[in-house]
N, CA and C of each residue as an Amber inpcrd file, in Angstrom:
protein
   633
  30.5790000 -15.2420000 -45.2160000  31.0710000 -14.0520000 -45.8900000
  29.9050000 -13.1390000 -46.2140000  29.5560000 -11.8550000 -45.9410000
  29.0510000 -11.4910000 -46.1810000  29.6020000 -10.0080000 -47.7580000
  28.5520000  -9.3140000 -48.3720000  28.9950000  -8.7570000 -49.1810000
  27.5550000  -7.3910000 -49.1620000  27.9690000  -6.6420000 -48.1100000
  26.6770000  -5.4810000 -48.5520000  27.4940000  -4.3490000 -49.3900000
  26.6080000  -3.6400000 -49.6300000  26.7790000  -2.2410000 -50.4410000
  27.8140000  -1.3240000 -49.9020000  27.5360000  -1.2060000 -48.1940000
  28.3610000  -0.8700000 -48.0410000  30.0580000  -0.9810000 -47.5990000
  31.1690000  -1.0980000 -48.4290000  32.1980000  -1.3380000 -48.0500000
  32.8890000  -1.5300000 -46.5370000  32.3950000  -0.3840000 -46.3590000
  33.5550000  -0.1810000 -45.1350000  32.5020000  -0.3780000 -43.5970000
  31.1250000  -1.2750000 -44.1160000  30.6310000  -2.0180000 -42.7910000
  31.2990000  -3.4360000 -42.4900000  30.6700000  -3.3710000 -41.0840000
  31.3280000  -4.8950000 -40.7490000  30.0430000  -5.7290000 -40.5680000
  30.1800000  -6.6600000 -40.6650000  28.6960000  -7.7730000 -40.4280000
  29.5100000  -8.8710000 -39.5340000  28.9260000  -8.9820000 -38.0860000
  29.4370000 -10.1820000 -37.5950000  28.6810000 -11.7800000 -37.6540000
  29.0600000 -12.8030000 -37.6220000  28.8960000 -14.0870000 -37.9530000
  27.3210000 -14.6990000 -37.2100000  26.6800000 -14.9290000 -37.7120000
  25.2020000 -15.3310000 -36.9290000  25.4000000 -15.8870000 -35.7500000
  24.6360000 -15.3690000 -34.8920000  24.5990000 -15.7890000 -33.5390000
  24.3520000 -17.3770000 -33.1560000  24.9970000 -17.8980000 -32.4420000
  24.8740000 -19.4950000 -32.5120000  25.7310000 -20.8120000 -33.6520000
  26.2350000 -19.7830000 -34.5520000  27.2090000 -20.5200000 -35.4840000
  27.9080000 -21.1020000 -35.3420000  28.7530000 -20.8000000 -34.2260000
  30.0520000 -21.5350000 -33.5120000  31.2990000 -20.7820000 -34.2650000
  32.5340000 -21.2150000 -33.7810000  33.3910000 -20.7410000 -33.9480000
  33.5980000 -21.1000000 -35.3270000  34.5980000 -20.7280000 -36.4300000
  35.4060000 -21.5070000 -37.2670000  36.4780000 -22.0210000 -37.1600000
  35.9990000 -23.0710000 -38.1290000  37.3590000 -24.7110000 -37.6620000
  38.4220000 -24.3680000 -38.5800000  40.0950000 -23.5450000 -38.3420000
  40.4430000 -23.4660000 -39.2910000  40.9780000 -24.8640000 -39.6500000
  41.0320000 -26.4440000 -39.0150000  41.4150000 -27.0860000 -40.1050000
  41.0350000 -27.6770000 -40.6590000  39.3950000 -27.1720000 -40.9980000
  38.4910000 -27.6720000 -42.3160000  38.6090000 -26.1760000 -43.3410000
  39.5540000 -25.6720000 -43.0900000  38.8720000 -23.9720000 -44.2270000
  38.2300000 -23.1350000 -43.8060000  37.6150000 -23.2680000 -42.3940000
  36.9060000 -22.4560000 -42.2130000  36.7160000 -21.1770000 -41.8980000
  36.4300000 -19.9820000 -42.3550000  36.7160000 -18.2230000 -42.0700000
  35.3900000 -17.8670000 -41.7240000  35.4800000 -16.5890000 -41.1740000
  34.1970000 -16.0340000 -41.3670000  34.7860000 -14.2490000 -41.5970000
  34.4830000 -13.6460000 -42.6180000  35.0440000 -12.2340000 -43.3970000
  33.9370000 -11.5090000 -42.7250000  33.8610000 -10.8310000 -42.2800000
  32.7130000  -9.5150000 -41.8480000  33.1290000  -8.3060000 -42.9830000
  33.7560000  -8.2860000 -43.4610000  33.9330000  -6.7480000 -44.3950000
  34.1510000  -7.9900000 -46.0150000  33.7720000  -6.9630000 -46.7320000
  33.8350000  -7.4460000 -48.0640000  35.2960000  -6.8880000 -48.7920000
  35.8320000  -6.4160000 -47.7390000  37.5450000  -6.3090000 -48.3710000
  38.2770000  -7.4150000 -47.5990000  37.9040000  -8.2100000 -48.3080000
  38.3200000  -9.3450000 -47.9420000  40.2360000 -10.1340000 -47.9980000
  40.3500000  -8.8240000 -49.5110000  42.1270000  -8.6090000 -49.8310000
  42.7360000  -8.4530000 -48.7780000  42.7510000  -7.4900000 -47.9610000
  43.4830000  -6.7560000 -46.8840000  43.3650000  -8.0010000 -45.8410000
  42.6970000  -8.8490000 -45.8380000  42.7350000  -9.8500000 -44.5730000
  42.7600000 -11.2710000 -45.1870000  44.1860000 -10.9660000 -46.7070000
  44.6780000 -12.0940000 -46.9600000  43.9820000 -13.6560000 -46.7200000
  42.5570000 -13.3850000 -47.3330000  41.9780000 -14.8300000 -47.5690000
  41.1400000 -14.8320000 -48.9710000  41.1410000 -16.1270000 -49.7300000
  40.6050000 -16.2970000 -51.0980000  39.3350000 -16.8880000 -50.6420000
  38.1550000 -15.7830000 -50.6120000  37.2810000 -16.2010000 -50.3910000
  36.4330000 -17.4130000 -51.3280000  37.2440000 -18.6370000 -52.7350000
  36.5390000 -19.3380000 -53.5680000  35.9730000 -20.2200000 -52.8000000
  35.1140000 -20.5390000 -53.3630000  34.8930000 -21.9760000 -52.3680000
  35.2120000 -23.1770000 -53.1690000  36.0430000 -23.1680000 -54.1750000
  36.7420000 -24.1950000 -55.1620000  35.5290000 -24.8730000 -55.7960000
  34.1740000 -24.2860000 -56.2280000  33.4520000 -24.8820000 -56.9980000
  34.1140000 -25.1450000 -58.1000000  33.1580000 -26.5220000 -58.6870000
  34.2750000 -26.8470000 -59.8110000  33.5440000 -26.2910000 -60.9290000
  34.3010000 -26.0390000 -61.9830000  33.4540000 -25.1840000 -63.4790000
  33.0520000 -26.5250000 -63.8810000  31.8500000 -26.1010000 -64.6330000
  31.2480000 -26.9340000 -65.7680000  30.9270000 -26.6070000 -67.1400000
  31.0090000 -27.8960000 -67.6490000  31.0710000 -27.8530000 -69.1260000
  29.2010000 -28.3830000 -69.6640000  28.7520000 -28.2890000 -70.3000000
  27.5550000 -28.5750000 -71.0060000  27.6040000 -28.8270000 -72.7930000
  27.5940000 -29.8100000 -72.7880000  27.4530000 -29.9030000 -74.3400000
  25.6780000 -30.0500000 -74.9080000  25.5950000 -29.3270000 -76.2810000
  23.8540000 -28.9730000 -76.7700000  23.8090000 -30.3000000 -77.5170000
  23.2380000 -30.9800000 -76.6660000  22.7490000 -32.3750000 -78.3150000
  21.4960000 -31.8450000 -79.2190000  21.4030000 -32.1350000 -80.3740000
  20.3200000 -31.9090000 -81.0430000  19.6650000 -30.1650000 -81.1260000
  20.6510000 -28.8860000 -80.8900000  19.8780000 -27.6920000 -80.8990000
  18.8890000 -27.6070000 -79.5900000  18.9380000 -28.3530000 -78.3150000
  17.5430000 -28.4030000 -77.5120000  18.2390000 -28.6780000 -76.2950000
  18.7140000 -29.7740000 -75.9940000  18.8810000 -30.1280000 -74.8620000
  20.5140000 -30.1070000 -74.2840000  20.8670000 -30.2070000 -72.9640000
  22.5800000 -29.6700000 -72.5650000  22.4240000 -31.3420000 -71.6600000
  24.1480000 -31.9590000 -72.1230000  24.2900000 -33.0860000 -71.1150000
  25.6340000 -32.0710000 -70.3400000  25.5100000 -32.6070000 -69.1530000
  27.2100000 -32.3850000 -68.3100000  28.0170000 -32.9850000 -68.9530000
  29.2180000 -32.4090000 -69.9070000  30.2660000 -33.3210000 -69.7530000
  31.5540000 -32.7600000 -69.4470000  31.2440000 -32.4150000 -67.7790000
  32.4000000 -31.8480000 -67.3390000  33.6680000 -32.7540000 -66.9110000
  33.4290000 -33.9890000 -66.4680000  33.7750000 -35.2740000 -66.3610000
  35.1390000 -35.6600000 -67.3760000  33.9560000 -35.7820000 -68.3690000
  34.6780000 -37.0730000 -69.5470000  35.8180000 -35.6900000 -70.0830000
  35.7440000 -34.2850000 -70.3680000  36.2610000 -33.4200000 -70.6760000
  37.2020000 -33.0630000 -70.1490000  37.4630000 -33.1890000 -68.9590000
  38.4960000 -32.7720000 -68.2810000  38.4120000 -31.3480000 -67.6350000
  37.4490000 -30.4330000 -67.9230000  36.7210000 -29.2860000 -67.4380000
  36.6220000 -28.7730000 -66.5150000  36.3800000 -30.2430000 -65.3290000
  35.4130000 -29.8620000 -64.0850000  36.5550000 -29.0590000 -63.0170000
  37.6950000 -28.3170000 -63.2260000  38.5940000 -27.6870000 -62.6670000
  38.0100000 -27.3830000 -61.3450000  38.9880000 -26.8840000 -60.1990000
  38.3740000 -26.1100000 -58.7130000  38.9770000 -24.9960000 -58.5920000
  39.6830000 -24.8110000 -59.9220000  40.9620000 -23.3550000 -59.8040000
  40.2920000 -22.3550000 -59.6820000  39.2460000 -21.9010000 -59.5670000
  38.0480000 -21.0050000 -59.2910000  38.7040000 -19.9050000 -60.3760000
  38.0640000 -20.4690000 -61.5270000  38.0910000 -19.7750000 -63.1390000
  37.5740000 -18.6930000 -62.7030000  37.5010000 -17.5670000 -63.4160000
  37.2670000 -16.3860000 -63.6130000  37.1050000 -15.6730000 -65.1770000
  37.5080000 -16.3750000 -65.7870000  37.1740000 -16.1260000 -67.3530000
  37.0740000 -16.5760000 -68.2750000  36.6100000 -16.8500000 -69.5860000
  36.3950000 -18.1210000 -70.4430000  36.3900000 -17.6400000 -72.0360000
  37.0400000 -17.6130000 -72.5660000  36.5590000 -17.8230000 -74.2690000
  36.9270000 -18.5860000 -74.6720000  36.3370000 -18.6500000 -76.1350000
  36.5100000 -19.3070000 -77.1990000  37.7690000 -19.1470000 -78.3130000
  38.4400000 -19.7710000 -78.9290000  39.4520000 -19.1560000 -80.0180000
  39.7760000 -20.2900000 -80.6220000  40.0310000 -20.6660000 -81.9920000
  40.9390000 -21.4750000 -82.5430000  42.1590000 -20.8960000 -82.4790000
  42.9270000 -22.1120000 -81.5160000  44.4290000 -21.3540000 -81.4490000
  45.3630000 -22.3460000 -82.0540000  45.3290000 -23.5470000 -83.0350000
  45.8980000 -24.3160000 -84.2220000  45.3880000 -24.1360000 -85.2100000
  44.5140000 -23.3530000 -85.7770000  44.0370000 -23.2070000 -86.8690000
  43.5830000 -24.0620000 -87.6960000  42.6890000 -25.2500000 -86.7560000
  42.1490000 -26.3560000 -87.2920000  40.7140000 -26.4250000 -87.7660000
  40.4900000 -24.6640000 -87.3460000  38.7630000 -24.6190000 -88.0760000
  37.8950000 -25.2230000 -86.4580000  38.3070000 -25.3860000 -85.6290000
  37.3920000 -25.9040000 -84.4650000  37.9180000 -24.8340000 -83.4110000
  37.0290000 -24.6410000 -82.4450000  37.2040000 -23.4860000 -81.5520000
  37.3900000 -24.3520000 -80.0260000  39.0380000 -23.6490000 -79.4210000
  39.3750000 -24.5580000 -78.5340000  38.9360000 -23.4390000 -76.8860000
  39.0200000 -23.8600000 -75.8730000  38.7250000 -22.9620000 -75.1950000
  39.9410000 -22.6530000 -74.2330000  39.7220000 -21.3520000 -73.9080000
  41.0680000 -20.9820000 -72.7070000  39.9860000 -20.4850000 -71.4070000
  40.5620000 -20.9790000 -70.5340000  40.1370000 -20.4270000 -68.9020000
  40.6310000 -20.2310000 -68.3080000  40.6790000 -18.5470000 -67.7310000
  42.1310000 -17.9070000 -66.8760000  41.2600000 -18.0750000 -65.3250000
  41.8220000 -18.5000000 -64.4220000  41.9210000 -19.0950000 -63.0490000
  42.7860000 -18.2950000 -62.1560000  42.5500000 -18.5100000 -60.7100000
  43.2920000 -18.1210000 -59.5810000  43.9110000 -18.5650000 -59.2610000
  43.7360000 -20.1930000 -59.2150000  44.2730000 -21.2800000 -58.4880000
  44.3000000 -22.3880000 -59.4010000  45.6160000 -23.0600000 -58.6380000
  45.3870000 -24.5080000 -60.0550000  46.1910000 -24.2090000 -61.1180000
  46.7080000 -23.3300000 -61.3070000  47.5020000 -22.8280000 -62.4540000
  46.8730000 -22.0440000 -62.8700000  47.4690000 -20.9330000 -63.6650000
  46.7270000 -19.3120000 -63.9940000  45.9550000 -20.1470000 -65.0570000
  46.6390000 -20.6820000 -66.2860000  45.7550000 -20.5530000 -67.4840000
  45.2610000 -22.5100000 -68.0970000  44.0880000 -22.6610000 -68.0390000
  43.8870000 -23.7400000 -68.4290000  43.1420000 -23.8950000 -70.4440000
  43.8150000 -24.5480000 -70.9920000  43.9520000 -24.5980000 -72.5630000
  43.1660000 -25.8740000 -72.8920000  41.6510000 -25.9800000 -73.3810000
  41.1950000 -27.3430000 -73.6260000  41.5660000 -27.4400000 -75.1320000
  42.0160000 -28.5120000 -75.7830000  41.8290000 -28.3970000 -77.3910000
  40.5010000 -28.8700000 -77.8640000  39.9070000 -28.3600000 -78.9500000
  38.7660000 -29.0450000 -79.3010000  38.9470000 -30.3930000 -80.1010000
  38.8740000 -31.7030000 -80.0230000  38.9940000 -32.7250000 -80.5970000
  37.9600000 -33.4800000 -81.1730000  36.6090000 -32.7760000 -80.9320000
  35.6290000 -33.1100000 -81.7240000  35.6800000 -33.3510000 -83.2560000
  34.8170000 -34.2660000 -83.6310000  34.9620000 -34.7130000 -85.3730000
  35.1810000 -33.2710000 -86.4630000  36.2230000 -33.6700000 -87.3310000
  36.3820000 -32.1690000 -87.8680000  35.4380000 -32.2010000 -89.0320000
  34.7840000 -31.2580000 -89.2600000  33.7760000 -30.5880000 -89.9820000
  34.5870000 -29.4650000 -90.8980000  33.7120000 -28.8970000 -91.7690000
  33.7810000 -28.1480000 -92.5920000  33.6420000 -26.4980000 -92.1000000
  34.2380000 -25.8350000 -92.3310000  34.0690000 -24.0970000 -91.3650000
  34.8680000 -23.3520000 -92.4400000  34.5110000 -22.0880000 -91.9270000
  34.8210000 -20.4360000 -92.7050000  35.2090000 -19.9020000 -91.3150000
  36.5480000 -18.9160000 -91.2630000  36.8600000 -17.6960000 -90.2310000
  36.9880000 -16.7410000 -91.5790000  36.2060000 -15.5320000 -90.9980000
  36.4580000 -14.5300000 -91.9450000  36.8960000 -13.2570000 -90.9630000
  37.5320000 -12.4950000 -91.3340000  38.2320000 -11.6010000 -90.4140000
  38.0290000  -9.7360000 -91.2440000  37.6290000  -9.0750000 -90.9660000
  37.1290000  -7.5210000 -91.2010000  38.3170000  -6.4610000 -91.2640000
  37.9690000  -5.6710000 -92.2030000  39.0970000  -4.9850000 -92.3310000
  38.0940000  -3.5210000 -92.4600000  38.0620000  -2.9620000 -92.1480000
  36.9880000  -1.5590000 -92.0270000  38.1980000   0.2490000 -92.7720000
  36.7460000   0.2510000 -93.5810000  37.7690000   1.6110000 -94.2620000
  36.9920000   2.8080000 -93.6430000  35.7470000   2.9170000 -94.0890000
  34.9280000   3.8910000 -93.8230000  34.3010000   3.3280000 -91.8950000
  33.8840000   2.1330000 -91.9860000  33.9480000   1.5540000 -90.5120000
  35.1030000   1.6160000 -89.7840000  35.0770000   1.1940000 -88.4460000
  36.1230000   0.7190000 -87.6950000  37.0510000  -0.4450000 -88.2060000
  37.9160000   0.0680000 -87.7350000  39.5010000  -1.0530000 -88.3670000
  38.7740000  -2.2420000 -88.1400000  38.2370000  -2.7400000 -87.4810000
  38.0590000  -4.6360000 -87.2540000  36.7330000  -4.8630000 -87.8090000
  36.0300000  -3.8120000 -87.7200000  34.7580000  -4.2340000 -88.0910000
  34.0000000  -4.7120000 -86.8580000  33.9620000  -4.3020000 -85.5890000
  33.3410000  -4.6370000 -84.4580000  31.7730000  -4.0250000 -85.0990000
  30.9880000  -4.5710000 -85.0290000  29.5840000  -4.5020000 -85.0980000
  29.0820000  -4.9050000 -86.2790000  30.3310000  -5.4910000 -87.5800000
  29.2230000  -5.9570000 -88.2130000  28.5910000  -7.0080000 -88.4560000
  27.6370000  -7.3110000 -89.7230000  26.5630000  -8.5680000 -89.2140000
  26.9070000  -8.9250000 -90.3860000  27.2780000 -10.5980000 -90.3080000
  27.4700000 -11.1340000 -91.3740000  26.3270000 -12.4940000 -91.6020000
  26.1260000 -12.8310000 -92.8220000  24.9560000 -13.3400000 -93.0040000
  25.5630000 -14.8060000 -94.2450000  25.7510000 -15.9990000 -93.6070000
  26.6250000 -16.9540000 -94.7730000  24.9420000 -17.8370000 -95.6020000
  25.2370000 -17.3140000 -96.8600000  23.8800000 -18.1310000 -97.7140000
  24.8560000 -19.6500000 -98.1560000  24.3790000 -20.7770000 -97.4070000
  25.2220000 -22.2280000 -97.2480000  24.0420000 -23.5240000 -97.9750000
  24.1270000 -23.5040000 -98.9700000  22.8930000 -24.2130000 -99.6030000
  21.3410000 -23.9920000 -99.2010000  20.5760000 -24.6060000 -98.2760000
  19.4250000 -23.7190000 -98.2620000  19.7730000 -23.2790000 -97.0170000
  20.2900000 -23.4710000 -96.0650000  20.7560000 -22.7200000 -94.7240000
  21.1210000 -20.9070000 -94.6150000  20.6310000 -20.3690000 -94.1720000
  21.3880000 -19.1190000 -93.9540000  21.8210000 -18.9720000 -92.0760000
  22.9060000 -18.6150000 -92.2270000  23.8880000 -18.5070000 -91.0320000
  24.0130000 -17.4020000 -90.5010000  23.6660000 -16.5770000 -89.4790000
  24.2120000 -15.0080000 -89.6030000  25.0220000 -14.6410000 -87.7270000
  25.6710000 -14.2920000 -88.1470000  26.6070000 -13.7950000 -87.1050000
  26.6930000 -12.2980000 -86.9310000  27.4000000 -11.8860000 -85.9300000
  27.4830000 -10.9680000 -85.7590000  28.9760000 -10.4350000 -84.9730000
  29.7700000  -9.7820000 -85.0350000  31.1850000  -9.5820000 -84.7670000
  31.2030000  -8.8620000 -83.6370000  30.6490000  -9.4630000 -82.7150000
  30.9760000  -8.4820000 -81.3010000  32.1540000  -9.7690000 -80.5120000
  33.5280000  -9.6710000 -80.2370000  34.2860000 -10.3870000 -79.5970000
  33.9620000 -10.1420000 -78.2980000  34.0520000 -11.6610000 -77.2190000
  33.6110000 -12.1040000 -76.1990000  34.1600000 -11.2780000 -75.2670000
  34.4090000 -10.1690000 -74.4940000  35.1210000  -9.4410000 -73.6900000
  34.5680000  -9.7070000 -72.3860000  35.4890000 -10.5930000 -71.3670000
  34.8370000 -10.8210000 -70.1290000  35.4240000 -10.4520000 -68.7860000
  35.9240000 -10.8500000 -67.8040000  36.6820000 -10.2120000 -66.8950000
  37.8650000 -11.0270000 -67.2130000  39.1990000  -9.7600000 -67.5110000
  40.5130000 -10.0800000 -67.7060000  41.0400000 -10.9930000 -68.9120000
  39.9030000 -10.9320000 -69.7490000  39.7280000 -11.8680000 -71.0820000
  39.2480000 -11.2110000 -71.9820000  39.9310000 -11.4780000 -73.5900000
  39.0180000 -11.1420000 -74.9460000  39.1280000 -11.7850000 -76.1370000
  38.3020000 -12.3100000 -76.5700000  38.3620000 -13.4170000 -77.5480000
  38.7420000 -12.6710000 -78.6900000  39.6990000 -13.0720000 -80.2630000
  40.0110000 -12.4360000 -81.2170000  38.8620000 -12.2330000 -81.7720000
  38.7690000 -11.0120000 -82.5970000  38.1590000 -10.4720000 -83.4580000
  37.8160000 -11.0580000 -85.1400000  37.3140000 -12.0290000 -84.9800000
  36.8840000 -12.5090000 -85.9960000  35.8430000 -13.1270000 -86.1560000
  35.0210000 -13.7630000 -87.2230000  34.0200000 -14.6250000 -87.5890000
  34.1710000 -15.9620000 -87.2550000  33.2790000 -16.9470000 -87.0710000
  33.8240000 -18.1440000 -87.4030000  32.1430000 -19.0310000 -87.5730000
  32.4250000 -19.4420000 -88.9550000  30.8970000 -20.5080000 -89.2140000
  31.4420000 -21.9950000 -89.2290000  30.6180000 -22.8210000 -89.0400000
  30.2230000 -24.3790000 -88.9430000  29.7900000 -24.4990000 -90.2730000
  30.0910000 -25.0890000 -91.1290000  29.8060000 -25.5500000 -92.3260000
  28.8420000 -27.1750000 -92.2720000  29.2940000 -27.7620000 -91.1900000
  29.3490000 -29.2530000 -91.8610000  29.9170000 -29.6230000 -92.5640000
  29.0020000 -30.6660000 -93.5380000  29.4690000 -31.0920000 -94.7240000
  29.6520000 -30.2230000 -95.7820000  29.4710000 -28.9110000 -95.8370000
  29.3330000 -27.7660000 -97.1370000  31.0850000 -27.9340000 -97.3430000
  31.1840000 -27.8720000 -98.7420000  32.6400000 -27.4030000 -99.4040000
  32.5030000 -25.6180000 -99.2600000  31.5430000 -25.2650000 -99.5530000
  32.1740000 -23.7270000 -99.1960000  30.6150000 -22.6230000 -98.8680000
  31.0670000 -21.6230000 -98.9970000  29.5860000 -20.5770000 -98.7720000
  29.5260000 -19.7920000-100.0840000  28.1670000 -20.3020000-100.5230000
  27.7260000 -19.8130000-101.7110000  27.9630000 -17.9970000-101.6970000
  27.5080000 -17.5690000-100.9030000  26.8880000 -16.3850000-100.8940000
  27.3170000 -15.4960000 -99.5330000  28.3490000 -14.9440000 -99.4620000
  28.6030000 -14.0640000 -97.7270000  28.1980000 -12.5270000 -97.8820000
  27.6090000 -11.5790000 -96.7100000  26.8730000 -11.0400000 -97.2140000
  27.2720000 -10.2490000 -95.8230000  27.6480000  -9.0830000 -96.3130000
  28.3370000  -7.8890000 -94.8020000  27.9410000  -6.9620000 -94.4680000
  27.2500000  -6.5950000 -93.9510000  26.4660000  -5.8920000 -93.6850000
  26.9120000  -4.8300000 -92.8220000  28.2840000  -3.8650000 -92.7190000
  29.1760000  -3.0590000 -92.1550000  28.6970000  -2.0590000 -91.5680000
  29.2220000  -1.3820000 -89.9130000  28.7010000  -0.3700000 -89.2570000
  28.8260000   0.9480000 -89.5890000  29.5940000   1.0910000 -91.4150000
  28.9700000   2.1010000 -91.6410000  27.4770000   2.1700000 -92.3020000
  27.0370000   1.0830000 -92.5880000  25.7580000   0.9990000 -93.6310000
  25.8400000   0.3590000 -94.8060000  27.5490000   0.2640000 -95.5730000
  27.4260000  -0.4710000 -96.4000000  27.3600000  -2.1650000 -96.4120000
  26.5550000  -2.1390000 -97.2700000  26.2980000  -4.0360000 -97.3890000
  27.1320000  -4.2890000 -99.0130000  27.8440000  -5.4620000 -98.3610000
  28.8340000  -6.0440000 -99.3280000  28.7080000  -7.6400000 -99.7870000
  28.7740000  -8.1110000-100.8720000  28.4010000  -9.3690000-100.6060000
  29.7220000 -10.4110000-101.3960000  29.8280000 -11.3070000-101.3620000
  31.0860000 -11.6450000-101.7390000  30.6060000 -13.4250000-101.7870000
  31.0580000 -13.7250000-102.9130000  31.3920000 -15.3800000-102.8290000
  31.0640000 -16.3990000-104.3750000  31.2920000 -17.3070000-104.5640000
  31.4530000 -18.2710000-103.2380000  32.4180000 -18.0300000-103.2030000
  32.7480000 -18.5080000-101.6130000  33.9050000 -18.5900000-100.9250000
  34.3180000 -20.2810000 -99.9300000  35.0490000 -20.8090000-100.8890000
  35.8980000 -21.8690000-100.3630000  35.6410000 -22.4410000 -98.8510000
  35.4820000 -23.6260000 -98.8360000  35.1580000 -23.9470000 -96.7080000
  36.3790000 -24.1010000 -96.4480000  37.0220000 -24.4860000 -95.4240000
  37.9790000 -24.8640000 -94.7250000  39.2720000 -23.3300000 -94.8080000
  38.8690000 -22.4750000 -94.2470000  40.1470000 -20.9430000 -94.9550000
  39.6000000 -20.3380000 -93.8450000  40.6040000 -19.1650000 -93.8800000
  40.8000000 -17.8680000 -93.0640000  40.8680000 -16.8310000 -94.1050000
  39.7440000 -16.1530000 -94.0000000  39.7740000 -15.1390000 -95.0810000
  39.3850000 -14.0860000 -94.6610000  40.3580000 -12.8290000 -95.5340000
  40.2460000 -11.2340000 -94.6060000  39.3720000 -10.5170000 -96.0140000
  38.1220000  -9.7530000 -95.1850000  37.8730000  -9.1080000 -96.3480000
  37.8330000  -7.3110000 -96.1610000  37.9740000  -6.4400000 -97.1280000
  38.4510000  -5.5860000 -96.8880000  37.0110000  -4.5600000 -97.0480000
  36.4840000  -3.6590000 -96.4750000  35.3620000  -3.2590000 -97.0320000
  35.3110000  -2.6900000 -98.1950000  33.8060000  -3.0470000 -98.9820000
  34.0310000  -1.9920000-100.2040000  34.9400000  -3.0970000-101.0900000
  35.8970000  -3.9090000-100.7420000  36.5320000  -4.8900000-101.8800000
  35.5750000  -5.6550000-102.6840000  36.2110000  -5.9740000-104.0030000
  35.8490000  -6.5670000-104.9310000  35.9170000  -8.5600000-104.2220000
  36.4990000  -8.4300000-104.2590000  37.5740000  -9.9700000-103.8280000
  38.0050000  -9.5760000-101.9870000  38.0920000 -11.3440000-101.7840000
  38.5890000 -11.6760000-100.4530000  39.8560000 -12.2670000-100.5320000
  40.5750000 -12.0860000 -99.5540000  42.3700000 -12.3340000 -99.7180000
  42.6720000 -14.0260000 -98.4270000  43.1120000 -14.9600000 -98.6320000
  42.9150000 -15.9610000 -97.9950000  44.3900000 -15.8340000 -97.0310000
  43.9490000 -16.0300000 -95.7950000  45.2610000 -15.4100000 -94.8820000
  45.9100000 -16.6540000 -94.3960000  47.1500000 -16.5470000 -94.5210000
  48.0410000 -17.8310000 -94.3820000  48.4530000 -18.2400000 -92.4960000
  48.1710000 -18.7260000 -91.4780000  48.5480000 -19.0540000 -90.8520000
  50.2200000 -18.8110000 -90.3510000  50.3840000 -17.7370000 -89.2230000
  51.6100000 -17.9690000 -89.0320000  52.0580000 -15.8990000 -90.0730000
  51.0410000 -15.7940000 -91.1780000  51.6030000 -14.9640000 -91.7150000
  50.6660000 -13.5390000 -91.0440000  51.4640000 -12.2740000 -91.1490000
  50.7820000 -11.2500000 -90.7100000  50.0290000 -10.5420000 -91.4470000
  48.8790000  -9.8490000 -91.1320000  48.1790000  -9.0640000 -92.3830000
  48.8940000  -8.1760000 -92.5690000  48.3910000  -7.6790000 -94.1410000
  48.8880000  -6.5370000 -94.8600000  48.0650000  -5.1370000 -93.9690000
  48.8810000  -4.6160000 -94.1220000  48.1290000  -3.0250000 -93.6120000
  47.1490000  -2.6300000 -94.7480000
């Protein structure tokens, strides 16, 4: 397969290649509009998964995970979609079935989702930087949602606590300029905060926000 710049050239197959076997898969595409001549150019690589031990190092565990798909994924985020405080992943695919749903079943820990409500900022709060003071730890995030091809992760925060019961100290730092600070605030919650508020409002699962 070839893929130059220009579209509407043709590139023929290296001299000496031999024919292609179609009943191993085999094509050979000279144009990179490859649509119009009804073939999926994937080559069914399989996705992989990497888990970080220790902040440093990545093992494969595309295997034991169930991960190692050939649906030739095309997009990936993150989301808690049970509201168990752990972030499960979705991967939209070609093949294999459109949408593959891992749950996260890792040991449950302690976490904060905090979710932006922008007055003088933007409604969601896309750009701002939040900063969690967690005993001597400071945590800081930043609210840009994962937007990838044909994918977008929700618009919210989400910290790892550990063992912490809650965050001493949250600290917002909003894209209009104002910095807000708020807490403590409770671990294990979904909490919306509003800019400029005094207080944070704890959002119920299942229920819709207030305007």
């Amino acid at each position: 397969m070839s893929q130059p710049f220009d579209r509407g050239c043709e590139v023929p197959a290296p001299a000496g290649a031999g024919e292609p076997d179609p009943t191993l898969g085999e094509l050979w595409v000279g144009n990179p509009l490859m649509i119009s001549q009804l073939h999926n150019l994937s080559c069914y690589e399989r996705n992989r998964a990497y888990l970080n031990v220790g902040g440093k190092n990545f093992v494969d565990a595309s295997t034991i995970t169930g991960t190692d798909s050939d649906g030739d994924g095309r997009a990936i985020f993150g989301a808690d979609l049970n509201d168990d405080g752990r972030e499960d992943i979705v991967v939209r695919q070609v093949g294999g079935g459109p949408l593959l749903v891992f749950e996260n079943r890792f040991p449950q820990k302690s976490w904060l989702k905090v979710s932006l409500r922008g007055r003088e900022s933007n409604r969601q709060g896309i750009g701002a930087r939040l900063i969690a003071h967690v005993g001597t730890q400071r945590i800081v995030r930043e609210l840009w949602p994962i937007n990838t091809f044909h994918s977008q992760a929700p618009a919210y925060v989400q910290f790892g606590l550990g063992s912490q019961t809650q965050v001493d100290e949250l600290t917002i730092q909003w894209p209009s300029g104002k910095e807000q600070k708020l807490g403590p605030i409770p671990a294990n919650r979904h909490v919306r905060i509003l800019e400029s508020a005094a207080e944070f409002e704890t959002v119920t699962p299942g229920q819709p926000f207030k305007p």
